[in-house]
Amino acid sequence: DQQVKQNSPSLSVQEGRISILNCDYTNSMFDYFLWYKKYPAEGPTFLISISSIKDKNEDGRFTVFLNKSAKHLSLHIVPSQPGDSAVYFCAASARNDMRFGAGTRLTVKP
Amino acid sequence: EAQVTQNPRYLITVTGKKLTVTCSQNMNHEYMSWYRQDPGLGLRQIYYSMNVEVTDKGDVPEGYKVSRKEKRNFPLILESPSPNQTSLYFCASSFLAGGRFTDTQYFGPGTRLTVL
């Protein structure tokens, strides 16, 4: 039973355009959400997070939006750069456990 | 340099032969965790630890054991490995704040395990 779902296995965008990665969750107890980025042969690295008391968090080119009623969050990358090409994982937490989505492979074309 | 190290990085073994994957961090982090990554399933948490001698089950603990005798080390033990434990394993650590892990969870480079 996957409580965190990323329904798009892959996404391709042009350099300079916006990348939007989506994530849905089913457990209403989740109160903290994170996005991680992963390059091949490396461990994931933290990108941005959001608490359930907020609906938006911004850090430079990265913005995460949370829609609690829809149990949906999204990561916006503007403008997208070729170096952003990686696998992005959405994660959710209720206490100190973590549930991850299956990941979305983002390709940013020059 | 702040880092999480895992050993070995690659391991091929046979069914039933006990093995241990070590994880060590040099950042004095309280929180440590093990994950496995499988295609189409993303990362799934196996076990986590809030401090020395404190461990909790994650999403998929069956077939695994852990111990936390020292703050810096969090080994993952497979007493009797089976082929369905073939996977890419990651260890991670972070500080705790207000009883929760913090954003900056550092991940190790991964251990690719194949059980024949």
XYZ file of C-alpha atoms in Angstrom:
226
model
C 0.000 0.000 0.000
C 1.868 3.037 -1.274
C 0.877 6.021 0.795
C 2.888 8.456 -1.338
C 2.478 8.356 -5.103
C 4.288 10.037 -7.933
C 2.277 9.091 -10.976
C 4.640 10.456 -13.602
C 7.726 8.273 -13.952
C 9.365 10.817 -16.224
C 9.162 14.426 -17.326
C 11.046 16.251 -20.046
C 11.233 20.050 -20.288
C 13.180 22.631 -22.218
C 15.897 24.632 -20.487
C 14.507 27.883 -19.111
C 10.939 26.613 -18.860
C 9.058 25.560 -15.737
C 9.217 21.985 -14.418
C 6.262 20.824 -12.342
C 6.557 17.568 -10.453
C 3.502 16.177 -8.700
C 2.942 13.996 -5.665
C -0.196 12.619 -4.000
C -0.556 11.065 -0.562
C -3.263 9.130 1.191
C -2.404 9.309 4.891
C -3.960 12.371 6.536
C -1.578 11.959 9.485
C 1.375 13.154 7.381
C 2.359 16.604 8.579
C 5.729 17.157 6.970
C 6.667 16.822 3.325
C 10.028 16.856 1.597
C 11.525 16.686 -1.859
C 14.822 14.958 -2.550
C 16.945 14.949 -5.664
C 19.024 11.955 -6.698
C 21.785 11.622 -9.248
C 22.960 8.185 -10.440
C 25.411 6.411 -8.124
C 24.778 8.908 -5.312
C 22.508 9.062 -2.302
C 19.490 11.393 -2.346
C 20.062 15.008 -1.327
C 17.497 17.198 0.397
C 15.956 19.892 -1.777
C 13.042 21.596 -0.021
C 10.382 20.857 2.582
C 7.016 22.105 3.767
C 5.071 21.735 6.962
C 1.361 21.010 6.868
C 0.636 24.391 8.454
C 1.828 26.098 5.271
C 0.672 25.938 1.684
C 3.805 27.241 0.000
C 7.530 27.281 0.585
C 10.077 28.882 -1.685
C 13.845 28.517 -1.956
C 15.452 30.179 -4.927
C 14.283 28.476 -8.107
C 12.374 25.821 -6.150
C 8.857 26.209 -4.773
C 6.756 23.541 -3.120
C 2.977 23.885 -2.948
C 0.784 21.883 -0.585
C -2.939 21.346 -1.039
C -4.037 19.496 2.082
C -7.667 19.097 1.084
C -6.587 17.363 -2.118
C -3.689 15.577 -0.405
C -1.458 16.842 -3.165
C 1.864 18.592 -3.357
C 3.919 19.840 -6.237
C 7.451 21.035 -6.842
C 8.000 23.879 -9.275
C 11.439 24.574 -10.716
C 11.780 27.905 -12.501
C 13.764 28.310 -14.657
C 14.794 24.722 -15.288
C 18.475 24.091 -15.979
C 20.234 21.055 -17.501
C 21.901 20.426 -14.124
C 18.438 19.828 -12.658
C 18.224 16.576 -14.627
C 17.875 13.899 -11.944
C 15.324 11.691 -10.215
C 13.111 13.590 -7.778
C 11.514 11.855 -4.814
C 8.611 13.179 -2.820
C 8.533 12.079 0.838
C 6.085 12.446 3.714
C 6.381 11.977 7.430
C 3.960 11.596 10.341
C 6.495 11.393 13.166
C 9.958 10.090 12.443
C 9.107 7.504 9.855
C 9.417 8.454 6.182
C 7.399 7.360 3.167
C 8.727 8.024 -0.307
C 7.140 8.088 -3.712
C 8.530 6.050 -6.583
C 10.298 9.066 -8.079
C 10.049 11.143 -11.253
C 12.971 11.314 -13.664
C 13.330 14.904 -14.845
C 15.255 15.627 -18.037
C 16.001 19.246 -18.878
C 17.022 19.655 -22.509
C 19.411 22.449 -23.525
C 34.232 16.476 5.805
C 30.700 15.644 6.968
C 29.731 12.291 5.580
C 27.853 9.037 5.899
C 29.868 6.001 4.864
C 28.565 2.570 3.986
C 30.481 -0.665 3.518
C 30.591 -2.603 1.369
C 29.435 -0.621 -1.654
C 28.736 -3.770 -3.639
C 28.015 -7.268 -2.387
C 26.980 -10.491 -4.083
C 26.029 -13.288 -1.733
C 23.988 -16.472 -1.579
C 20.691 -17.257 0.083
C 20.973 -17.862 3.818
C 24.478 -16.513 4.364
C 24.358 -13.908 7.123
C 25.703 -10.500 6.229
C 26.126 -7.066 7.763
C 26.198 -3.721 5.980
C 27.885 -1.082 8.071
C 26.907 2.573 8.290
C 28.868 5.264 10.037
C 28.418 9.030 10.332
C 30.847 11.647 11.645
C 28.366 14.441 12.390
C 27.201 13.394 15.878
C 23.677 12.919 14.545
C 21.057 11.401 16.824
C 18.804 10.099 14.041
C 19.859 7.326 11.678
C 17.836 5.322 9.197
C 18.043 2.563 6.597
C 16.187 2.536 3.268
C 16.011 0.241 0.317
C 15.398 1.457 -3.216
C 13.631 -0.718 -5.753
C 12.453 0.143 -9.284
C 8.913 1.461 -9.315
C 8.756 1.573 -5.507
C 11.121 4.403 -4.659
C 12.789 4.338 -1.263
C 11.215 2.387 1.556
C 12.277 2.815 5.134
C 13.476 -0.355 6.870
C 14.412 0.784 10.378
C 15.289 4.031 12.075
C 16.929 5.030 15.323
C 16.400 8.149 17.410
C 19.464 7.576 19.576
C 21.720 4.926 21.089
C 19.788 1.766 21.987
C 16.552 3.218 20.509
C 15.340 1.641 17.254
C 11.959 1.524 15.506
C 10.510 -0.339 12.564
C 9.937 1.466 9.323
C 7.770 0.398 6.440
C 9.525 -2.869 5.516
C 11.430 -4.301 8.521
C 10.814 -8.006 7.826
C 14.026 -9.953 7.327
C 16.262 -7.221 8.724
C 17.796 -6.383 12.076
C 19.623 -3.293 13.259
C 21.536 -2.222 16.324
C 22.622 1.143 17.698
C 25.278 0.539 20.311
C 27.220 3.678 19.459
C 25.912 7.005 18.232
C 27.980 7.005 15.046
C 27.217 3.457 13.840
C 24.005 1.833 12.661
C 24.672 -1.561 11.029
C 22.029 -3.382 9.001
C 21.992 -7.142 9.546
C 20.456 -9.746 7.252
C 20.440 -12.979 9.252
C 19.267 -15.162 6.364
C 19.220 -13.184 3.122
C 16.798 -14.134 0.381
C 16.657 -13.108 -3.293
C 13.812 -10.647 -2.616
C 16.280 -8.627 -0.538
C 18.303 -7.878 -3.650
C 18.192 -4.099 -3.701
C 20.056 -0.803 -3.371
C 20.390 0.162 0.277
C 20.908 3.644 1.694
C 21.797 4.733 5.190
C 20.973 8.282 6.324
C 21.447 10.462 9.390
C 20.343 13.806 10.756
C 20.061 15.853 13.892
C 16.840 15.852 15.872
C 14.987 19.076 16.658
C 11.909 19.048 18.827
C 11.952 15.260 18.683
C 11.785 15.153 14.875
C 14.480 14.535 12.316
C 15.643 17.695 10.600
C 15.539 18.535 6.893
C 19.195 17.973 6.318
C 19.168 14.207 6.291
C 22.509 13.117 4.871
C 22.457 9.967 2.791
C 25.306 7.561 2.242
C 26.398 6.547 -1.277
C 24.436 3.288 -1.259
C 25.181 -0.440 -1.103
C 24.101 -2.603 -3.993
C 23.253 -6.064 -2.680
C 22.563 -9.097 -4.845
C 21.324 -12.297 -3.203
C 21.549 -15.358 -5.442
